[in-house]
Amino acid sequence: MKSQNLKLYNTLSREKEEFQAINPPFVGMYVCGPTVYGDAHLGHGRPAVTFDTVNRYLTHLGFRVRYVRNITDVGHLTGDADEGEDKIAKKAKLEQLEPMEVAQQYTDTYHRDMALLNTWKPSIEPRATGHIPEQIALVEAILAEGLAYEVDGSVYFDVLKYNESYKYGKLSGRVLEDLMSGTRDLDGQGEKRNAADFALWKKAAPEHLMKWNSPWGMGFPGWHLECTAMSSKYLGNQFDIHGGGMDLMFPHHECEIAQGNACNHQDPAKYWMHNNMITINGQKMGKSLGNFITLQELFTGKHDLLEQAYSPMTIRYFMLTAHYRSTLDFSNEALKAAQKGYKKIINGLRIAKALDYQEDQSVELDQTQIEQIESGISNAYRAMDDDFNTAQAIGHLFNLLKKINSIFTGQLKSAALGQDVFGKLKNTYITFVTDILGLVEEKNDVQNEMLDLMLKLYAEAKTARNYVKVDEIRAGLKEMGFVVKDMKDKIDWAYEE
């Protein structure tokens, strides 16, 4: 059973719209990736999990997704606009490394952490420094349209001129007049015609580490330019979905729309999706507040705010328990609750995979149970169709899990459902957990062998009525996070919830 009624919230229109691919079954999706000058943190993890889930669900529905996520390795300045040092070059100076050494180091650690969160690799992962010729060509095209101007080796986008034919601010809701009057005087502002103008190409000072030759002299591209260059190269002048964090809506994505219209006379993306921000114990995350937490600190528990380590799948599950457009607050209490929820889901996954249909002619079909299961399956899909509402989908999965557990314990006979409904129950649960939500069981072969051995010893001690040994094994497994399940016809284990 697959959806045909997917709706997503389009930031551009500020309403939910039915998803209609530009060129079905193909879908082009561009998501702003990391600026690689430090370890990946929670703010990197949320968009990665959000748009991985979007990619997974679209793929499940039968679309062929080309997912492009960039690596920013030049042009992102410390002021997040046109001022300050390049973030990577600044880090390189501090660590006495080449800028590309810094970029490579943190690209590698970003990939490591994304793999731990079980995100699919993007179809294409272009780097800004690998597309300098394309960015120079874009600047030339915008100059030719009369929507940019050069000043002493730097090139700026002329927002006022652009606004004569288009609307600057339509994505973020910003009013140009307010931007003009509210912008404070900044370094480098003097060479701009207007306060709202932004850099397409910046002249490099002699000491600047990352610079390239261009028709305007030695310099480097503006931060916003790279995404226009790379999205249009790999997805065309207009593609289906552009994603990223809400903090990128302005100025980054607003400037991308302006650049796309200036070059190609159309918006670069049909749908714009933005995940909301992360808070820590109710406060915005920031280094100055001492609550800045990297993903590795979460995974190891090595941070003053953390009471314990939280596994990558616990973090992924926690992110999925909130709608991507809602604020997500990290706290030890919330993460511990997520840990229990994740274990319940995975215990159910183990059971579902092991269940087999048992034919029994003496058992009549139970229409009430059948209707409840079919309704639960339908509701899970309906939740995902409603702007990828993973939080609601997980709630419906727990209802399906009750049926799975009832079959496992023998309270509900699989024959009472019929083979077709039993198969749908089992397959839907497994598919949602693994393929759509991207959750996997966090254990290895050594752990499997250890558990098999411990259960064997447990069964032998129980048969011999050595209850001291039985209690000892049970207590030892509980200390390791596992509980023994004694049933009429077998002995099994589950994760302690």
CSV table of N, CA and C in Angstrom, one decimal, residues 307-443:
chain,number,residue,atom,x,y,z
A,307,GLU,N,24.0,13.3,31.1
A,307,GLU,CA,24.1,12.4,32.2
A,307,GLU,C,24.6,11.0,31.7
A,308,GLN,N,24.6,10.7,30.4
A,308,GLN,CA,25.0,9.4,29.9
A,308,GLN,C,25.2,9.6,28.4
A,309,ALA,N,25.7,8.6,27.8
A,309,ALA,CA,25.9,8.5,26.3
A,309,ALA,C,24.5,8.1,25.7
A,310,TYR,N,24.2,8.7,24.5
A,310,TYR,CA,23.0,8.3,23.8
A,310,TYR,C,23.4,7.8,22.4
A,311,SER,N,23.0,6.6,22.1
A,311,SER,CA,23.4,6.0,20.8
A,311,SER,C,22.9,6.8,19.6
A,312,PRO,N,23.6,6.6,18.5
A,312,PRO,CA,23.1,7.3,17.2
A,312,PRO,C,21.7,7.0,16.9
A,313,MET,N,21.2,5.8,17.1
A,313,MET,CA,19.8,5.5,16.7
A,313,MET,C,18.8,6.1,17.7
A,314,THR,N,19.3,6.3,19.0
A,314,THR,CA,18.4,7.0,19.9
A,314,THR,C,18.3,8.4,19.5
A,315,ILE,N,19.3,9.0,19.0
A,315,ILE,CA,19.3,10.4,18.5
A,315,ILE,C,18.4,10.5,17.3
A,316,ARG,N,18.6,9.6,16.4
A,316,ARG,CA,17.8,9.6,15.1
A,316,ARG,C,16.3,9.4,15.5
A,317,TYR,N,16.0,8.5,16.4
A,317,TYR,CA,14.6,8.2,16.8
A,317,TYR,C,14.0,9.5,17.5
A,318,PHE,N,14.8,10.1,18.3
A,318,PHE,CA,14.4,11.3,19.0
A,318,PHE,C,14.0,12.4,18.0
A,319,MET,N,14.8,12.6,17.0
A,319,MET,CA,14.6,13.6,16.0
A,319,MET,C,13.3,13.3,15.3
A,320,LEU,N,13.0,12.1,15.0
A,320,LEU,CA,11.8,11.7,14.3
A,320,LEU,C,10.5,11.8,15.1
A,321,THR,N,10.7,11.8,16.5
A,321,THR,CA,9.5,11.9,17.3
A,321,THR,C,8.9,13.3,17.3
A,322,ALA,N,9.5,14.3,16.7
A,322,ALA,CA,9.0,15.6,16.5
A,322,ALA,C,8.8,15.9,15.1
A,323,HIS,N,7.8,16.7,14.7
A,323,HIS,CA,7.6,17.1,13.3
A,323,HIS,C,8.8,18.0,12.9
A,324,TYR,N,9.3,17.8,11.7
A,324,TYR,CA,10.5,18.5,11.3
A,324,TYR,C,10.3,20.0,11.4
A,325,ARG,N,9.1,20.5,11.3
A,325,ARG,CA,8.9,22.0,11.3
A,325,ARG,C,8.7,22.5,12.7
A,326,SER,N,8.8,21.7,13.7
A,326,SER,CA,8.6,22.1,15.1
A,326,SER,C,10.0,22.2,15.8
A,327,THR,N,10.1,23.1,16.8
A,327,THR,CA,11.3,23.2,17.5
A,327,THR,C,11.6,21.9,18.3
A,328,LEU,N,12.8,21.5,18.3
A,328,LEU,CA,13.2,20.2,19.0
A,328,LEU,C,14.1,20.6,20.2
A,329,ASP,N,13.6,20.2,21.4
A,329,ASP,CA,14.4,20.6,22.6
A,329,ASP,C,15.1,19.3,23.2
A,330,PHE,N,16.4,19.4,23.2
A,330,PHE,CA,17.2,18.3,23.8
A,330,PHE,C,17.3,18.4,25.3
A,331,SER,N,17.0,17.4,26.0
A,331,SER,CA,17.3,17.3,27.4
A,331,SER,C,17.6,15.9,27.8
A,332,ASN,N,18.2,15.6,28.9
A,332,ASN,CA,18.4,14.3,29.4
A,332,ASN,C,17.1,13.5,29.5
A,333,GLU,N,16.1,14.1,30.1
A,333,GLU,CA,14.8,13.5,30.3
A,333,GLU,C,14.2,13.0,28.9
A,334,ALA,N,14.2,13.9,28.0
A,334,ALA,CA,13.6,13.6,26.7
A,334,ALA,C,14.4,12.5,25.9
A,335,LEU,N,15.8,12.6,26.1
A,335,LEU,CA,16.6,11.6,25.4
A,335,LEU,C,16.4,10.2,26.0
A,336,LYS,N,16.3,10.2,27.4
A,336,LYS,CA,16.0,8.9,28.0
A,336,LYS,C,14.7,8.3,27.6
A,337,ALA,N,13.7,9.1,27.5
A,337,ALA,CA,12.4,8.7,27.0
A,337,ALA,C,12.5,8.1,25.6
A,338,ALA,N,13.3,8.8,24.7
A,338,ALA,CA,13.5,8.4,23.4
A,338,ALA,C,14.3,7.1,23.3
A,339,GLN,N,15.2,6.9,24.3
A,339,GLN,CA,15.9,5.6,24.3
A,339,GLN,C,15.0,4.4,24.6
A,340,LYS,N,14.0,4.7,25.5
A,340,LYS,CA,13.0,3.6,25.8
A,340,LYS,C,12.2,3.3,24.5
A,341,GLY,N,11.7,4.4,23.9
A,341,GLY,CA,10.9,4.3,22.7
A,341,GLY,C,11.6,3.6,21.6
A,342,TYR,N,12.8,3.9,21.4
A,342,TYR,CA,13.6,3.2,20.3
A,342,TYR,C,13.7,1.8,20.6
A,343,LYS,N,14.0,1.4,21.9
A,343,LYS,CA,14.1,0.0,22.2
A,343,LYS,C,12.8,-0.8,22.0
A,344,LYS,N,11.7,-0.1,22.3
A,344,LYS,CA,10.4,-0.8,22.1
A,344,LYS,C,10.2,-1.1,20.6
A,345,ILE,N,10.6,0.0,19.8
A,345,ILE,CA,10.4,-0.2,18.3
A,345,ILE,C,11.3,-1.3,17.8
A,346,ILE,N,12.5,-1.4,18.3
A,346,ILE,CA,13.5,-2.4,17.8
A,346,ILE,C,13.1,-3.8,18.4
A,347,ASN,N,12.6,-3.9,19.6
A,347,ASN,CA,12.1,-5.2,20.1
A,347,ASN,C,11.0,-5.7,19.2
A,348,GLY,N,10.2,-4.7,18.8
A,348,GLY,CA,9.1,-5.1,17.8
A,348,GLY,C,9.6,-5.5,16.5
A,349,LEU,N,10.7,-4.9,16.0
A,349,LEU,CA,11.3,-5.3,14.7
A,349,LEU,C,11.9,-6.7,14.8
A,350,ARG,N,12.5,-7.0,15.9
A,350,ARG,CA,13.1,-8.4,16.0
A,350,ARG,C,11.9,-9.4,16.0
A,351,ILE,N,10.8,-9.1,16.7
A,351,ILE,CA,9.7,-10.0,16.8
A,351,ILE,C,9.1,-10.2,15.4
A,352,ALA,N,8.8,-9.0,14.8
A,352,ALA,CA,8.1,-9.0,13.5
A,352,ALA,C,8.9,-9.8,12.4
A,353,LYS,N,10.2,-9.7,12.4
A,353,LYS,CA,11.0,-10.4,11.5
A,353,LYS,C,11.0,-11.9,11.7
A,354,ALA,N,10.8,-12.3,13.0
A,354,ALA,CA,10.7,-13.8,13.3
A,354,ALA,C,9.4,-14.4,13.2
A,355,LEU,N,8.3,-13.6,13.1
A,355,LEU,CA,7.0,-14.1,13.0
A,355,LEU,C,6.7,-14.8,11.7
A,356,ASP,N,6.0,-16.0,11.8
A,356,ASP,CA,5.6,-16.7,10.6
A,356,ASP,C,4.1,-16.9,10.7
A,357,TYR,N,3.4,-17.0,9.6
A,357,TYR,CA,2.0,-17.2,9.6
A,357,TYR,C,1.7,-18.7,9.9
A,358,GLN,N,0.8,-18.9,10.9
A,358,GLN,CA,0.4,-20.3,11.3
A,358,GLN,C,-1.0,-20.6,10.8
A,359,GLU,N,-1.1,-21.4,9.8
A,359,GLU,CA,-2.4,-21.8,9.3
A,359,GLU,C,-3.2,-22.6,10.4
A,360,ASP,N,-4.5,-22.3,10.6
A,360,ASP,CA,-5.3,-23.0,11.5
A,360,ASP,C,-6.7,-22.9,11.1
A,361,GLN,N,-7.2,-24.0,10.5
A,361,GLN,CA,-8.6,-24.0,10.0
A,361,GLN,C,-9.7,-23.8,11.1
A,362,SER,N,-9.3,-24.1,12.3
A,362,SER,CA,-10.3,-24.0,13.4
A,362,SER,C,-10.5,-22.6,13.9
A,363,VAL,N,-9.6,-21.7,13.4
A,363,VAL,CA,-9.7,-20.3,13.9
A,363,VAL,C,-10.5,-19.5,12.9
A,364,GLU,N,-11.5,-18.7,13.3
A,364,GLU,CA,-12.3,-17.9,12.4
A,364,GLU,C,-11.6,-16.5,12.3
A,365,LEU,N,-11.9,-15.9,11.2
A,365,LEU,CA,-11.3,-14.5,10.9
A,365,LEU,C,-12.0,-13.6,11.9
A,366,ASP,N,-11.2,-12.7,12.5
A,366,ASP,CA,-11.6,-11.7,13.5
A,366,ASP,C,-11.7,-10.3,12.8
A,367,GLN,N,-12.9,-10.0,12.3
A,367,GLN,CA,-13.0,-8.8,11.5
A,367,GLN,C,-12.6,-7.5,12.3
A,368,THR,N,-12.9,-7.5,13.6
A,368,THR,CA,-12.5,-6.3,14.4
A,368,THR,C,-11.0,-6.1,14.4
A,369,GLN,N,-10.2,-7.2,14.6
A,369,GLN,CA,-8.8,-7.1,14.6
A,369,GLN,C,-8.3,-6.7,13.2
A,370,ILE,N,-8.9,-7.3,12.2
A,370,ILE,CA,-8.5,-7.0,10.8
A,370,ILE,C,-8.7,-5.5,10.5
A,371,GLU,N,-9.9,-5.0,10.9
A,371,GLU,CA,-10.1,-3.6,10.6
A,371,GLU,C,-9.2,-2.6,11.4
A,372,GLN,N,-8.9,-3.0,12.6
A,372,GLN,CA,-7.9,-2.2,13.4
A,372,GLN,C,-6.5,-2.2,12.8
A,373,ILE,N,-6.1,-3.3,12.2
A,373,ILE,CA,-4.8,-3.4,11.6
A,373,ILE,C,-4.8,-2.6,10.3
A,374,GLU,N,-5.8,-2.8,9.5
A,374,GLU,CA,-5.8,-2.0,8.2
A,374,GLU,C,-6.0,-0.5,8.4
A,375,SER,N,-6.7,-0.2,9.5
A,375,SER,CA,-6.8,1.3,9.8
A,375,SER,C,-5.4,1.8,10.3
A,376,GLY,N,-4.7,1.0,11.1
A,376,GLY,CA,-3.4,1.4,11.6
A,376,GLY,C,-2.4,1.6,10.4
A,377,ILE,N,-2.4,0.7,9.5
A,377,ILE,CA,-1.6,0.8,8.3
A,377,ILE,C,-1.9,2.1,7.5
A,378,SER,N,-3.2,2.3,7.3
A,378,SER,CA,-3.6,3.5,6.5
A,378,SER,C,-3.3,4.7,7.2
A,379,ASN,N,-3.4,4.8,8.6
A,379,ASN,CA,-3.1,5.9,9.3
A,379,ASN,C,-1.6,6.3,9.3
A,380,ALA,N,-0.7,5.2,9.3
A,380,ALA,CA,0.7,5.5,9.2
A,380,ALA,C,1.1,6.1,7.9
A,381,TYR,N,0.5,5.7,6.8
A,381,TYR,CA,0.8,6.3,5.5
A,381,TYR,C,0.2,7.7,5.5
A,382,ARG,N,-1.0,7.9,6.1
A,382,ARG,CA,-1.6,9.2,6.1
A,382,ARG,C,-0.8,10.2,6.8
A,383,ALA,N,-0.1,9.8,7.9
A,383,ALA,CA,0.7,10.7,8.6
A,383,ALA,C,1.9,11.1,7.8
A,384,MET,N,2.5,10.2,7.1
A,384,MET,CA,3.7,10.5,6.2
A,384,MET,C,3.3,11.4,5.1
A,385,ASP,N,2.1,11.2,4.6
A,385,ASP,CA,1.5,12.0,3.5
A,385,ASP,C,1.3,13.4,3.9
A,386,ASP,N,1.1,13.6,5.2
A,386,ASP,CA,0.8,14.9,5.7
A,386,ASP,C,2.1,15.6,6.1
A,387,ASP,N,2.8,16.0,5.1
A,387,ASP,CA,4.1,16.8,5.3
A,387,ASP,C,5.1,16.0,6.1
A,388,PHE,N,5.2,14.7,5.8
A,388,PHE,CA,6.2,13.8,6.4
A,388,PHE,C,6.1,13.9,8.0
A,389,ASN,N,4.9,13.6,8.5
A,389,ASN,CA,4.7,13.7,9.9
A,389,ASN,C,5.2,12.4,10.6
A,390,THR,N,6.5,12.3,10.8
A,390,THR,CA,7.0,11.1,11.4
A,390,THR,C,6.6,10.9,12.8
A,391,ALA,N,6.3,12.0,13.5
A,391,ALA,CA,5.8,11.8,14.9
A,391,ALA,C,4.5,11.1,15.0
A,392,GLN,N,3.6,11.4,14.2
A,392,GLN,CA,2.3,10.7,14.1
A,392,GLN,C,2.5,9.3,13.6
A,393,ALA,N,3.3,9.1,12.6
A,393,ALA,CA,3.5,7.8,12.0
A,393,ALA,C,4.0,6.8,13.1
A,394,ILE,N,5.0,7.3,13.9
A,394,ILE,CA,5.5,6.5,15.0
A,394,ILE,C,4.4,6.1,16.0
A,395,GLY,N,3.5,7.0,16.3
A,395,GLY,CA,2.4,6.7,17.1
A,395,GLY,C,1.5,5.5,16.6
A,396,HIS,N,1.3,5.6,15.3
A,396,HIS,CA,0.5,4.5,14.6
A,396,HIS,C,1.3,3.2,14.6
A,397,LEU,N,2.6,3.3,14.5
A,397,LEU,CA,3.4,2.1,14.5
A,397,LEU,C,3.3,1.4,15.8
A,398,PHE,N,3.3,2.1,16.9
A,398,PHE,CA,3.1,1.5,18.2
A,398,PHE,C,1.8,0.8,18.3
A,399,ASN,N,0.7,1.3,17.7
A,399,ASN,CA,-0.5,0.6,17.7
A,399,ASN,C,-0.4,-0.8,16.9
A,400,LEU,N,0.3,-0.7,15.8
A,400,LEU,CA,0.6,-2.0,15.1
A,400,LEU,C,1.4,-2.9,15.9
A,401,LEU,N,2.4,-2.3,16.7
A,401,LEU,CA,3.2,-3.2,17.5
A,401,LEU,C,2.5,-4.0,18.5
A,402,LYS,N,1.4,-3.4,19.1
A,402,LYS,CA,0.5,-4.1,20.0
A,402,LYS,C,0.0,-5.4,19.4
A,403,LYS,N,-0.4,-5.3,18.1
A,403,LYS,CA,-0.9,-6.5,17.4
A,403,LYS,C,0.2,-7.5,17.2
A,404,ILE,N,1.4,-7.0,16.9
A,404,ILE,CA,2.5,-7.9,16.7
A,404,ILE,C,2.9,-8.6,18.0
A,405,ASN,N,2.9,-7.9,19.1
A,405,ASN,CA,3.2,-8.5,20.4
A,405,ASN,C,2.1,-9.5,20.8
A,406,SER,N,0.9,-9.2,20.5
A,406,SER,CA,-0.2,-10.2,20.8
A,406,SER,C,-0.1,-11.5,20.0
A,407,ILE,N,0.4,-11.4,18.8
A,407,ILE,CA,0.6,-12.6,18.0
A,407,ILE,C,1.8,-13.4,18.6
A,408,PHE,N,2.8,-12.6,19.0
A,408,PHE,CA,4.0,-13.2,19.5
A,408,PHE,C,3.7,-14.0,20.8
A,409,THR,N,2.9,-13.4,21.7
A,409,THR,CA,2.6,-14.1,23.0
A,409,THR,C,1.5,-15.1,22.8
A,410,GLY,N,0.8,-15.2,21.7
A,410,GLY,CA,-0.2,-16.2,21.5
A,410,GLY,C,-1.6,-15.7,21.8
A,411,GLN,N,-1.7,-14.4,22.3
A,411,GLN,CA,-3.1,-13.9,22.6
A,411,GLN,C,-3.9,-13.7,21.3
A,412,LEU,N,-3.2,-13.4,20.2
A,412,LEU,CA,-3.9,-13.3,18.9
A,412,LEU,C,-3.3,-14.3,18.0
A,413,LYS,N,-4.2,-15.1,17.4
A,413,LYS,CA,-3.7,-16.1,16.4
A,413,LYS,C,-3.6,-15.4,15.0
A,414,SER,N,-2.4,-15.7,14.4
A,414,SER,CA,-2.2,-15.1,13.0
A,414,SER,C,-3.3,-15.6,12.1
A,415,ALA,N,-3.8,-16.8,12.3
A,415,ALA,CA,-4.9,-17.3,11.4
A,415,ALA,C,-6.2,-16.4,11.5
A,416,ALA,N,-6.4,-15.7,12.6
A,416,ALA,CA,-7.5,-14.9,12.8
A,416,ALA,C,-7.5,-13.7,11.9
A,417,LEU,N,-6.3,-13.4,11.4
A,417,LEU,CA,-6.2,-12.2,10.5
A,417,LEU,C,-6.2,-12.6,9.0
A,418,GLY,N,-6.0,-13.9,8.8
A,418,GLY,CA,-5.8,-14.3,7.4
A,418,GLY,C,-4.4,-13.9,6.9
A,419,GLN,N,-3.9,-14.7,5.9
A,419,GLN,CA,-2.5,-14.6,5.5
A,419,GLN,C,-2.2,-13.2,4.9
A,420,ASP,N,-3.2,-12.6,4.2
A,420,ASP,CA,-2.9,-11.4,3.5
A,420,ASP,C,-2.8,-10.2,4.5
A,421,VAL,N,-3.7,-10.1,5.5
A,421,VAL,CA,-3.6,-9.1,6.5
A,421,VAL,C,-2.4,-9.3,7.4
A,422,PHE,N,-2.1,-10.5,7.8
A,422,PHE,CA,-0.9,-10.8,8.6
A,422,PHE,C,0.3,-10.4,7.9
A,423,GLY,N,0.4,-10.7,6.6
A,423,GLY,CA,1.6,-10.2,5.8
A,423,GLY,C,1.7,-8.7,5.7
A,424,LYS,N,0.6,-8.0,5.5
A,424,LYS,CA,0.6,-6.6,5.5
A,424,LYS,C,1.1,-6.0,6.8
A,425,LEU,N,0.6,-6.5,7.9
A,425,LEU,CA,1.0,-6.1,9.2
A,425,LEU,C,2.5,-6.2,9.4
A,426,LYS,N,3.0,-7.4,9.2
A,426,LYS,CA,4.4,-7.7,9.3
A,426,LYS,C,5.3,-6.8,8.4
A,427,ASN,N,4.9,-6.8,7.1
A,427,ASN,CA,5.7,-6.0,6.2
A,427,ASN,C,5.7,-4.5,6.3
A,428,THR,N,4.5,-4.0,6.7
A,428,THR,CA,4.4,-2.6,6.9
A,428,THR,C,5.2,-2.1,8.1
A,429,TYR,N,5.2,-2.9,9.2
A,429,TYR,CA,6.0,-2.5,10.3
A,429,TYR,C,7.5,-2.5,10.0
A,430,ILE,N,7.9,-3.6,9.4
A,430,ILE,CA,9.3,-3.7,9.1
A,430,ILE,C,9.7,-2.6,8.1
A,431,THR,N,8.9,-2.3,7.1
A,431,THR,CA,9.2,-1.3,6.1
A,431,THR,C,9.3,0.1,6.7
A,432,PHE,N,8.4,0.4,7.5
A,432,PHE,CA,8.4,1.7,8.1
A,432,PHE,C,9.6,1.9,9.0
A,433,VAL,N,9.9,0.9,9.9
A,433,VAL,CA,11.0,1.1,10.8
A,433,VAL,C,12.3,1.2,10.1
A,434,THR,N,12.6,0.3,9.1
A,434,THR,CA,13.9,0.2,8.5
A,434,THR,C,14.0,1.1,7.3
A,435,ASP,N,13.1,1.0,6.4
A,435,ASP,CA,13.2,1.7,5.1
A,435,ASP,C,12.8,3.2,5.1
A,436,ILE,N,11.8,3.5,5.8
A,436,ILE,CA,11.2,4.9,5.8
A,436,ILE,C,11.8,5.7,7.0
A,437,LEU,N,11.8,5.1,8.2
A,437,LEU,CA,12.3,5.9,9.3
A,437,LEU,C,13.8,5.7,9.5
A,438,GLY,N,14.4,4.7,8.8
A,438,GLY,CA,15.8,4.5,8.8
A,438,GLY,C,16.4,4.0,10.2
A,439,LEU,N,15.6,3.3,11.0
A,439,LEU,CA,16.1,2.8,12.3
A,439,LEU,C,16.7,1.4,12.1
A,440,VAL,N,17.8,1.1,12.7
A,440,VAL,CA,18.4,-0.2,12.7
A,440,VAL,C,18.7,-0.7,14.1
A,441,GLU,N,18.9,-1.9,14.2
A,441,GLU,CA,19.3,-2.5,15.5
A,441,GLU,C,20.7,-2.3,15.8
A,442,GLU,N,21.1,-1.8,16.9
A,442,GLU,CA,22.5,-1.5,17.3
A,442,GLU,C,23.1,-2.6,18.1
A,443,LYS,N,23.5,-3.6,17.4
A,443,LYS,CA,24.3,-4.7,18.0
A,443,LYS,C,25.1,-5.3,16.9
